[in-house]
Amino acid sequence: MFLIARILKYCKFIFLLIFLLTPFIIRAQVDSTYIQPYEHELSLKPHVYYKYTSLTHEIDDNNEITYMPNSPVSLGLGITYKNYSISGGYGFGFMRDKDRGKTAIFDFQYHYYGRKFIADVFFQQYKGFYTEQNDEVFTLYPDISIIQYGVFGQYVFNNKKFSYKAAFNQSEKQLKSAGSWQLGGGIYYNQVRSDSTLQLNQYKRLRNYQLSVSGGYVYNWIISKNFYLSGGVSVGLNIGSENLSSFKKVEISPSVFPRISMGYNAEDWSICLSVVVNQIYVANSKLLKMTLNTGTMQMSYTKRFSVTPKFVKKIKYIN
């Protein structure tokens, strides 16, 4: 409970910092021949998304087992008014495949795309996984549970010509193709627990704290006036230990963080398909190799309004 309280405290600080800095970051100067902000005050974004955290156990060089959660497809709605946004969604139970077993899920992911900085927050708890054989034969593992808490951030160097907002938020438009180098890092807490399926240790639990340094490149390709394709990847070096205070038994492992987005932008509406994946090692030794794969796939439709609806004006007046 003490660890969870500390994580929540840090997350609250990060959200507050992002909230306070957002208006100033948005006002940063850009090259208007490359980036065009939309002038609409209000936008609505209904979306369909799928979030997951899976565990891959590398048996040897040629064999591995991937344990998947039975995560439902979810429906959500986002609202943006001027420089501030809020969104939420819900995964309905009937959208799960019952043959894949039951998975207890708490999955909070926040992806912030600013002018100069991007940030990702992960707060995830999963219990109950399955593996899939040929012909849709599933083996269930209700004893496996995973916890991952993490914060990741990067600085975008070519922020006057390249726009993450155009690729993933559709709050502005990339007029000409451009890319950028990016540099940053993150901090994670990971835990894998299994009573019988996984041979971890005498405590039947594997946990570690990780610090990462990563860098990469991202590019927005303008295929035509309204179509775009965006892709980028960051590769990192993670240093992990079971004990945060003493940092003994240090393990060094790689990490990969790709992002892909494609879509169509009209003047007052957009449609977008995006995929964000983060892969890190929770164990990387000669005796045991395991990776956590966290991902979000989302299809969204954004409708922008030039005139603020009356109910929004009334809320503004009341406040």
Short mmCIF file of N, CA and C in Angstrom, two decimals, residues 167-168 229-232 258-262 272-277:
data_model
loop_
_atom_site.label_atom_id
_atom_site.label_comp_id
_atom_site.label_asym_id
_atom_site.label_seq_id
_atom_site.Cartn_x
_atom_site.Cartn_y
_atom_site.Cartn_z
N ALA A 167 -0.46 14.12 -35.45
CA ALA A 167 -0.48 12.68 -35.71
C ALA A 167 -1.39 11.91 -34.77
N PHE A 168 -1.46 12.33 -33.48
CA PHE A 168 -2.17 11.53 -32.49
C PHE A 168 -3.36 12.22 -31.84
N LEU A 229 0.66 9.67 -42.67
CA LEU A 229 1.15 8.46 -42.01
C LEU A 229 2.29 8.87 -41.09
N SER A 230 2.22 8.46 -39.83
CA SER A 230 3.23 8.82 -38.85
C SER A 230 3.79 7.56 -38.20
N GLY A 231 5.10 7.56 -38.01
CA GLY A 231 5.73 6.42 -37.37
C GLY A 231 7.01 6.83 -36.66
N GLY A 232 7.26 6.21 -35.54
CA GLY A 232 8.47 6.51 -34.80
C GLY A 232 8.79 5.40 -33.81
N PRO A 258 7.60 1.84 -29.84
CA PRO A 258 7.15 2.35 -31.14
C PRO A 258 5.76 3.00 -31.07
N ARG A 259 5.52 3.92 -32.00
CA ARG A 259 4.21 4.58 -32.15
C ARG A 259 3.91 4.70 -33.64
N ILE A 260 2.67 4.38 -34.01
CA ILE A 260 2.25 4.47 -35.41
C ILE A 260 0.87 5.12 -35.46
N SER A 261 0.68 5.99 -36.43
CA SER A 261 -0.62 6.64 -36.61
C SER A 261 -0.84 6.91 -38.09
N MET A 262 -2.09 6.78 -38.52
CA MET A 262 -2.45 7.13 -39.89
C MET A 262 -3.88 7.66 -39.88
N CYS A 272 -8.75 8.66 -37.44
CA CYS A 272 -7.38 8.26 -37.15
C CYS A 272 -7.33 6.85 -36.58
N LEU A 273 -6.31 6.10 -36.98
CA LEU A 273 -5.99 4.80 -36.40
C LEU A 273 -4.58 4.89 -35.83
N SER A 274 -4.42 4.60 -34.54
CA SER A 274 -3.12 4.72 -33.90
C SER A 274 -2.80 3.48 -33.06
N VAL A 275 -1.50 3.20 -32.96
CA VAL A 275 -1.01 2.07 -32.16
C VAL A 275 0.19 2.56 -31.36
N VAL A 276 0.17 2.33 -30.05
CA VAL A 276 1.28 2.68 -29.16
C VAL A 276 1.65 1.43 -28.37
N VAL A 277 2.93 1.04 -28.41
CA VAL A 277 3.38 -0.18 -27.75
C VAL A 277 4.66 0.12 -26.96
#
